[in-house]
XYZ file of C-alpha atoms in Angstrom:
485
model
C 67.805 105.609 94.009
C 68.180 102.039 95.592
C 68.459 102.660 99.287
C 71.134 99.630 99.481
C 73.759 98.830 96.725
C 74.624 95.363 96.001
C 78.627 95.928 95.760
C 81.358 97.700 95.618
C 82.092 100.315 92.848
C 85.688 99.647 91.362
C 86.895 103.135 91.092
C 90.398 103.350 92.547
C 93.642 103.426 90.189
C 97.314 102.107 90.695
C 97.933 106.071 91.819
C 95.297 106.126 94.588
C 96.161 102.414 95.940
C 99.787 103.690 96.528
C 98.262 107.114 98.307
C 96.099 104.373 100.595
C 99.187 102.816 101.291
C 101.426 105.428 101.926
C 98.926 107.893 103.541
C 97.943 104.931 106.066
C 101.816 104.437 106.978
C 102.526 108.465 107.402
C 100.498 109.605 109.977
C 102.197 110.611 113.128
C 104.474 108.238 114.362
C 107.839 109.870 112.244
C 107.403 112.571 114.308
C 107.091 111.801 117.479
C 108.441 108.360 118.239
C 112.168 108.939 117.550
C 112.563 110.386 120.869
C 111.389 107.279 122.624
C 113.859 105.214 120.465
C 116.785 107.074 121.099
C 115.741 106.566 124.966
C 115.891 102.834 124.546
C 118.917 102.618 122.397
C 121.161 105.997 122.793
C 123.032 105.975 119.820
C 123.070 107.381 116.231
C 123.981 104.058 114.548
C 120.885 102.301 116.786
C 118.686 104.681 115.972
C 119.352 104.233 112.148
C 119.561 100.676 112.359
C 116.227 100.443 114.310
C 114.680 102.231 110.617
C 116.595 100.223 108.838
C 115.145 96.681 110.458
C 111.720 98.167 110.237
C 111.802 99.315 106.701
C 113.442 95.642 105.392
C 110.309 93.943 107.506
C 107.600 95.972 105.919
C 108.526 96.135 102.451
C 109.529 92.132 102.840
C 105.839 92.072 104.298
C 104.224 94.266 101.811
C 106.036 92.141 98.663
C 105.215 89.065 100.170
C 101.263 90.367 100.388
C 101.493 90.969 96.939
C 101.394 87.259 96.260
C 98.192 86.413 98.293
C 96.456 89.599 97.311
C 96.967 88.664 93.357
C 95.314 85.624 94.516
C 92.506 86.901 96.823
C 91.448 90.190 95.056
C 88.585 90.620 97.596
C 87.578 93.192 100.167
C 88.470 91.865 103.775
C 92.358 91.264 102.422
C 94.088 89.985 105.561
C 91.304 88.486 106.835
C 90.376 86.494 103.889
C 94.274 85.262 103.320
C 94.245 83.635 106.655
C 90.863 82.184 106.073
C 92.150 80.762 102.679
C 95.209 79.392 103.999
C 94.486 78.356 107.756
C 90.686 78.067 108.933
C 87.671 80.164 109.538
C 89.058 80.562 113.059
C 92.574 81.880 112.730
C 90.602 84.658 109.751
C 88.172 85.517 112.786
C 90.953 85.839 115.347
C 92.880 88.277 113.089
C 89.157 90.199 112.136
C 88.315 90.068 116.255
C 91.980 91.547 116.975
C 91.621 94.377 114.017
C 88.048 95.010 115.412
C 89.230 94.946 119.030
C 93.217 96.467 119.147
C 94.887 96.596 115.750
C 92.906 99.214 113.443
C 90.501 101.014 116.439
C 93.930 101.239 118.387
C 95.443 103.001 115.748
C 92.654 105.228 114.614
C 92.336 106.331 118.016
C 96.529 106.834 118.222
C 96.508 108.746 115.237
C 93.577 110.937 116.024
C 95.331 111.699 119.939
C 98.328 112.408 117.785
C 96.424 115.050 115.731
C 94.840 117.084 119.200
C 98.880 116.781 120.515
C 99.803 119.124 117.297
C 97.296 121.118 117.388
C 97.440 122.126 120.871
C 100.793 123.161 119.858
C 98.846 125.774 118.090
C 95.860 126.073 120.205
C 96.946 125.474 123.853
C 93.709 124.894 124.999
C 93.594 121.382 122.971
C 96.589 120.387 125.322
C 95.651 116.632 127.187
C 96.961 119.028 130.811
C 93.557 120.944 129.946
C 90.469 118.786 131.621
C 87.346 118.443 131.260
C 86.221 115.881 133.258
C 88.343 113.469 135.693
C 87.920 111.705 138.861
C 90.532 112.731 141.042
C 93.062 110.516 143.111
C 94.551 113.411 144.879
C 97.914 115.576 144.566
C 101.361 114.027 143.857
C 104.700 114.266 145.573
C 105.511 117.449 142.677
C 101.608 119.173 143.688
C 100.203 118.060 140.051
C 96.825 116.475 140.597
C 96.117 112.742 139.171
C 93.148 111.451 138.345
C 92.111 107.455 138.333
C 90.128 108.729 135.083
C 90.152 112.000 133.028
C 88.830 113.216 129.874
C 90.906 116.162 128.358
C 90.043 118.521 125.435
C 92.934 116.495 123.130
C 90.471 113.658 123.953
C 87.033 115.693 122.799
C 88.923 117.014 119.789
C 90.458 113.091 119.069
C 87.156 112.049 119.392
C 85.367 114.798 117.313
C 88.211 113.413 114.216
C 87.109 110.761 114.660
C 82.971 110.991 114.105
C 84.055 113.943 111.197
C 86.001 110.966 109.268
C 83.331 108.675 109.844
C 80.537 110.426 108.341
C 82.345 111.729 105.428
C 83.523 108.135 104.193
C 79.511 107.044 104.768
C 78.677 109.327 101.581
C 80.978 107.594 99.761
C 84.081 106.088 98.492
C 84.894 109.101 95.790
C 85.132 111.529 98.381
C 87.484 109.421 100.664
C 89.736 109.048 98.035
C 89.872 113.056 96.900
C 90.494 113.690 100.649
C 92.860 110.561 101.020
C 95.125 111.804 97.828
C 95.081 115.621 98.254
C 96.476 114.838 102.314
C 98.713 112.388 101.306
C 100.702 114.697 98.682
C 100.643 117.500 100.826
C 102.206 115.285 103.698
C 104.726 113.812 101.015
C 105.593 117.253 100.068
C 106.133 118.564 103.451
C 108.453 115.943 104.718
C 110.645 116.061 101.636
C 110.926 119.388 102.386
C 111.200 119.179 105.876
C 114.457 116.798 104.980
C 115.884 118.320 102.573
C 115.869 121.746 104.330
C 117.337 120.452 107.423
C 120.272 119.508 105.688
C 120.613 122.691 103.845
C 119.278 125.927 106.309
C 120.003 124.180 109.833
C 122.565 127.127 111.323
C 124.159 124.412 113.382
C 124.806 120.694 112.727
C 125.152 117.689 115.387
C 126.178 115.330 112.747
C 129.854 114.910 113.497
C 128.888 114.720 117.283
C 125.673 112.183 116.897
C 128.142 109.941 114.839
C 130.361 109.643 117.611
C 128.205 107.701 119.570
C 128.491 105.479 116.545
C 126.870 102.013 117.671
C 127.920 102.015 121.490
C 124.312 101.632 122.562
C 123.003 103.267 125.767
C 119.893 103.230 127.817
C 118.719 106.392 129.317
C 117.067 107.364 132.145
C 115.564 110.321 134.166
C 117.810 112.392 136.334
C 116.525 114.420 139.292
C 115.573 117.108 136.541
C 113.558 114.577 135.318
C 115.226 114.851 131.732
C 116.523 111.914 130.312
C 120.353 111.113 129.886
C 122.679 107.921 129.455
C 123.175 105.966 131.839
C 124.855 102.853 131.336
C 125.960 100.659 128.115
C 123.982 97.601 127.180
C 124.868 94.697 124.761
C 123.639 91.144 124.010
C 120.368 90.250 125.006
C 119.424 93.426 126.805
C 120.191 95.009 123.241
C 118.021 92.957 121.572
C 115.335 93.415 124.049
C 116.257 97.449 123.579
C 115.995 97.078 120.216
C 112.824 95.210 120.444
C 111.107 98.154 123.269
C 112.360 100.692 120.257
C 110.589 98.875 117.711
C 107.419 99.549 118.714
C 107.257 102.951 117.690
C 109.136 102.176 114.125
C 106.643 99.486 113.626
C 103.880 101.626 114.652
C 105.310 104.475 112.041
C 105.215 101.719 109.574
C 102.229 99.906 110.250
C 99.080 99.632 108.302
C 100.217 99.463 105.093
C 98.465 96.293 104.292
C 95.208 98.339 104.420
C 95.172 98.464 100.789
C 94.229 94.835 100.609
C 91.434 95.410 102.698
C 89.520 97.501 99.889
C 90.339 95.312 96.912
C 86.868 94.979 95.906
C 87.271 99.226 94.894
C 90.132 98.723 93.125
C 90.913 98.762 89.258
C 92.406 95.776 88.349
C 93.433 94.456 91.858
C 95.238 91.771 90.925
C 97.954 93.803 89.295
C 97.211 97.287 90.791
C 97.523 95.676 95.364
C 100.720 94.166 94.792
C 102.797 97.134 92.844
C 100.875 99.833 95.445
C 102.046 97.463 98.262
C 105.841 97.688 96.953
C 105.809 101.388 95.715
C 104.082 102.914 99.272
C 105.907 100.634 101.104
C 109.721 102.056 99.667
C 108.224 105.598 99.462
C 107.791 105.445 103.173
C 110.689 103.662 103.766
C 113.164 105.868 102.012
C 111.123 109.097 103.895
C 111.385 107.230 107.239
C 115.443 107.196 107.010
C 116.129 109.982 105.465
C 113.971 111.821 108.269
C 115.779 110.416 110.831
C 119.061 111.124 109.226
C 118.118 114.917 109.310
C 117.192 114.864 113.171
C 120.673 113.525 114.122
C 121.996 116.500 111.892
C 119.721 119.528 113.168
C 119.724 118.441 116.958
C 121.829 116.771 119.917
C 120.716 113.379 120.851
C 119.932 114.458 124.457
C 117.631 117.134 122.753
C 116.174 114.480 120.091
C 115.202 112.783 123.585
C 113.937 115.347 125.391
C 111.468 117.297 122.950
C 108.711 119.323 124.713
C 105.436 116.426 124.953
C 107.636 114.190 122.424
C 106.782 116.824 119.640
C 110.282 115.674 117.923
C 109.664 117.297 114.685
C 108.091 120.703 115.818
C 111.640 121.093 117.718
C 114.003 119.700 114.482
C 111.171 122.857 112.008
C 112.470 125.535 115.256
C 116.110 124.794 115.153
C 115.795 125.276 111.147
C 113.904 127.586 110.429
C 112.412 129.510 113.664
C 109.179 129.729 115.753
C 106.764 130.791 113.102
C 108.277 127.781 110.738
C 107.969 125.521 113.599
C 104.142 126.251 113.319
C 103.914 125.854 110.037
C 105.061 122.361 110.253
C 102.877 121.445 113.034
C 100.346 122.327 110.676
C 101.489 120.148 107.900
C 101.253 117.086 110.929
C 97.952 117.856 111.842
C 97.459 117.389 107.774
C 99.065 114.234 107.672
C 97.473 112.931 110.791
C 93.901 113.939 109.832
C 94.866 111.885 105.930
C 96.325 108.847 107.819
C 92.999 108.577 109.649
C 90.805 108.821 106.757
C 92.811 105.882 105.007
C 92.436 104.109 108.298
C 88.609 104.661 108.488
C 87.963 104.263 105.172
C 89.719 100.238 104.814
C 89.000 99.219 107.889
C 85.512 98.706 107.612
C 85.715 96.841 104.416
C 87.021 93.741 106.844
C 83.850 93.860 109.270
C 81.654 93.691 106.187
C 84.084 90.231 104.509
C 83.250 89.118 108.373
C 79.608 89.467 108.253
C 79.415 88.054 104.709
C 80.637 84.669 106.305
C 78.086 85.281 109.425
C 81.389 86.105 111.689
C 80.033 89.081 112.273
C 77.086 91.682 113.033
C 74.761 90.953 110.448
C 73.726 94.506 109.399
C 77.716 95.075 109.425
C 77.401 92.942 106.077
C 75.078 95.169 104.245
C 75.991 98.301 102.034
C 74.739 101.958 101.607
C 73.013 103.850 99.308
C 76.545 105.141 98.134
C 77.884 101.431 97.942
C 79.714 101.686 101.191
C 79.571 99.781 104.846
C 78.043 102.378 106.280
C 77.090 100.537 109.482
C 80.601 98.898 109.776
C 82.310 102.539 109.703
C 80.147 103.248 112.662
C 80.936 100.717 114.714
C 84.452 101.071 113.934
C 84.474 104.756 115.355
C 82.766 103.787 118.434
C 85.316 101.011 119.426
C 88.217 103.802 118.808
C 86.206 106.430 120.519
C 86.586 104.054 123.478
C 90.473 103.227 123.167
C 90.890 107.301 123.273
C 89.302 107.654 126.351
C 90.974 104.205 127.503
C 95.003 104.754 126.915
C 97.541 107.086 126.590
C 99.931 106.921 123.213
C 102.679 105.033 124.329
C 99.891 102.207 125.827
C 98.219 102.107 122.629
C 101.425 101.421 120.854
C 102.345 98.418 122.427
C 98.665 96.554 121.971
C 98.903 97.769 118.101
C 102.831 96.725 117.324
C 102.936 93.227 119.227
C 99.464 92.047 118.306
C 100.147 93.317 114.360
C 103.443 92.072 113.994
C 102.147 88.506 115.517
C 99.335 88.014 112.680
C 101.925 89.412 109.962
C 104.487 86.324 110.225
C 100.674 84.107 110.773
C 99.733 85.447 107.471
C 103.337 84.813 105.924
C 103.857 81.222 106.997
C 100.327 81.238 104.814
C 102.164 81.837 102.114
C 104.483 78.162 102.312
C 100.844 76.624 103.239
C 99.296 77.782 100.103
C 101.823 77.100 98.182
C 101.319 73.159 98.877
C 97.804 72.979 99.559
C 97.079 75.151 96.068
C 100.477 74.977 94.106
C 97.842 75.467 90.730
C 96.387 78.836 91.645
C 97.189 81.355 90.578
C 99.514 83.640 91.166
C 100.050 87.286 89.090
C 102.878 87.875 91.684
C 105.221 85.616 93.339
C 106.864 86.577 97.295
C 109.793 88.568 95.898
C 112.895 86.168 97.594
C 110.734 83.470 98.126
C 111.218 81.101 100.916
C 114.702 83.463 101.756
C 113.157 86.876 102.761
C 109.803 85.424 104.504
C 111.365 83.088 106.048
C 114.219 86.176 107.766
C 110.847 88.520 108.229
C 109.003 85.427 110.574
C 112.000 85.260 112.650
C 112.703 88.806 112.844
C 108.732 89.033 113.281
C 108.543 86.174 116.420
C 111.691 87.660 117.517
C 110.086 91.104 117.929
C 107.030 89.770 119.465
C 108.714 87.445 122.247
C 110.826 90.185 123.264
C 108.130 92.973 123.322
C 105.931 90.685 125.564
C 109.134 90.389 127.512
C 110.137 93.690 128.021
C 106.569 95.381 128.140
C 104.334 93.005 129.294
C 101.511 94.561 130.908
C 99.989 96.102 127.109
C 101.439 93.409 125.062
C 99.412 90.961 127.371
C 96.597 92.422 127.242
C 96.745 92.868 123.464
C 97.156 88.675 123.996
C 94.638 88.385 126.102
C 92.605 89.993 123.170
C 93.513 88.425 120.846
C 93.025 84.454 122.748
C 89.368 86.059 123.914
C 88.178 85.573 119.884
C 88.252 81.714 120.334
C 85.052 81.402 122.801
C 83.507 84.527 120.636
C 83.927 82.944 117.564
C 82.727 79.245 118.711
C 79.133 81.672 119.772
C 79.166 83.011 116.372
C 79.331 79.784 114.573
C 76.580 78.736 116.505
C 74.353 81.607 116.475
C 75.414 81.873 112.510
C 73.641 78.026 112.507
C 70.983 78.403 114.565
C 69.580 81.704 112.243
């Protein structure tokens, strides 16, 4: 056997494209991030709307990609439409900030997400339990802090993590049994989880969710520390609300372009990217609502805000169905997280290895396995989200991801108007569904969302700026290291 193949093996149909997509979307953000959005907005018809705005942004998005990937099938996807319809620069900033924030922020959110469930199930997993810290001293309530700690949710994150790794280094077949089996089982658990809650829930909050209607509120701690309203907003601090709550929606929603990032695996790619895009893209969409729908019927709003470590859904599975069905549901999220990473993993590496093939990146990172796989890019990949775990909490990791990832999505739409002048021949098995309409309304929405999140939480959403403006000088040394080799 050749010890390197010398590309990719298309083996991926229409059916596992639309798992990539949707498994990379569900991982654990439905679950958990409600509770922070109800904290910035405080009402039932907020709360809906905030799914609402996210799910008309992604599948606008995802429709939209459909046009450039029918004209790029190639592995690298994002990276290679910005290329095509900017410069070699703008491609390398987006393939620095995946490297650096976007996808290694999100593995590493995902895989904290997975030790969070499972110490729901295993205490000892909790991030309270640690094993290593340097200490700061006591606080005003007698819990000591530490100026930096590694917990067992970290070691078990981390252990995810390498596990994930080395099983997509043997190959892309065995990614894609573990990326389909996870992703059905999550699909089948949250249908269920919705559908139950509207059925075998002994008490309903509907009526009494609703009548908070759209009268948005911001909450804050009391001297409980639980959170509660506390005063109306409206105008610009909504927008700015609405804007704080994104982040988690767009988080929950994120990654679906990471189909187009392993088009080179794919059975007829121009056809097969652009109908996953749409499909996983309203599969998720119509979950994402319909979930949320079902919290403000099983549970009050002050308890959707208040879950126990912001495990939202584990408390919605106890008020239907008991303690023991509570666990069984935690279960089912430490399935979906564990599948979300392993579509993460998987794609991402395919985009180091387009970089290196244009000498943009580590050269080796260019060069496939035995098993026709980046195996060196994977690597990498899980050492840079190795670090962001032991870097960040959630909520941190969030705001780097959302702002930076929404930014390069309107980038990489306005691409669309460019190369539609500068190639009007090319072309094109798909067209931008509402073309120049809906892209157009997704950029501002987009810029909109990114302005305000930089506003609102700047300290994260700068630095995931500062990230992203640190590729220019990196990419200026790799152009001149690429010529002087």
């Amino acid at each position: 056997m050749a010890e390197h193949a010398s590309s990719f093996k298309p083996s991926l149909s229409l059916v596992d494209a639309t798992m990539v997509v949707a498994g990379s979307m569900i991982g654990s953000g439905i679950f958990i991030v409600t509770s922070d959005i109800t904290r910035n907005v405080g009402s039932a018809g907020w709360i809906v709307a905030v799914w609402l705005i996210t799910g008309f942004m992604t599948i606008t998005a995802a429709v939209s990609y459909g046009e450039l990937s029918g004209m790029y099938p190639k592995a690298g996807g994002q990276y290679v439409y910005l290329k095509e319809a900017f410069n070699p620069l703008t491609g390398f900033l987006y393939g620095w900030s995946f490297f650096a924030v976007i996808q290694t922020a999100t593995i590493a959110a995902v895989a904290v997400a997975f030790s969070r469930y499972t110490a729901y199930l295993i205490p000892w997993f909790s991030e309270k339990h640690i094993l290593w810290g340097i200490e700061k001293g006591l606080n005003a309530k007698g819990v000591m802090e530490y100026a930096f700690k590694i917990s067992w949710a970290q070691v078990l994150a981390i252990a995810l993590i390498l596990f994930l790794t080395y099983t997509n280094t043997r190959g892309i077949k065995g990614g894609k049994i573990i990326q389909t089996t996870f992703t059905t089982a999550k699909l089948l658990s949250l249908f269920g989880l919705i559908i139950l809650g509207f059925f075998l829930v002994k008490q309903s909050f509907w009526a009494e969710n609703w009548e908070t209607g759209w009268s948005s509120m911001q909450w804050q701690k009391n001297a409980q520390d639980v959170w509660e309203p506390s005063s109306s907003i409206g105008g610009s601090l909504l927008i700015g609300a609405i804007a704080a709550a994104m982040v988690g929606s767009i988080f929950s929603s994120d990654s679906w372009n990471n189909v187009t990032f392993i088009a080179g695996e794919i059975k007829n790619p121009k056809r097969n990217i652009g109908l996953s895009l749409f499909l996983g893209t309203l599969i998720v969409t119509i979950i994402y609502v319909t979930a949320n729908l079902m919290y403000l019927n099983v549970m009050p709003l002050t308890a959707i805000a208040n879950p126990a470590d912001d495990r939202l859904a584990v408390e919605a599975a106890h008020a239907i169905f008991s303690t023991e069905g509570a666990k069984v549901i935690a279960v089912m999220i430490m399935i979906s997280t564990f599948g979300c990473n392993n579509g993460l993993i998987l794609a991402g590496a395919r985009v180091y290895y387009t970089m290196a093939k244009d000498g943009l990146f580590f050269k080796r990172t260019g060069t496939l396995n035995k098993n026709a796989v980046p195996e060196f890019a994977l690597w990498i990949q899980s050492v840079m989200a190795i670090i962001l775990c032991l870097s960040g909490s959630y909520g941190d990791l969030l705001d780097m991801i959302s702002f930076v990832a929404v930014l390069f999505y309107a980038i990489t739409i306005i691409g669309i108007f460019i190369l539609r002048k500068k190639r009007p021949d090319a072309e094109r098995p798909y067209k931008a569904f509402g073309y120049p309409v809906l892209p157009i309304i997704y950029i501002i929405l987009a810029l909109t969302f990114s302005i305000f999140l930089i506003k609102m939480k700047p300290q994260y959403a700068g630095i995931g700026l500062g990230i992203v403006l640190a590729g220019v000088p990196l990419y200026y040394l790799a152009v001149r290291t690429k010529k002087n080799t």
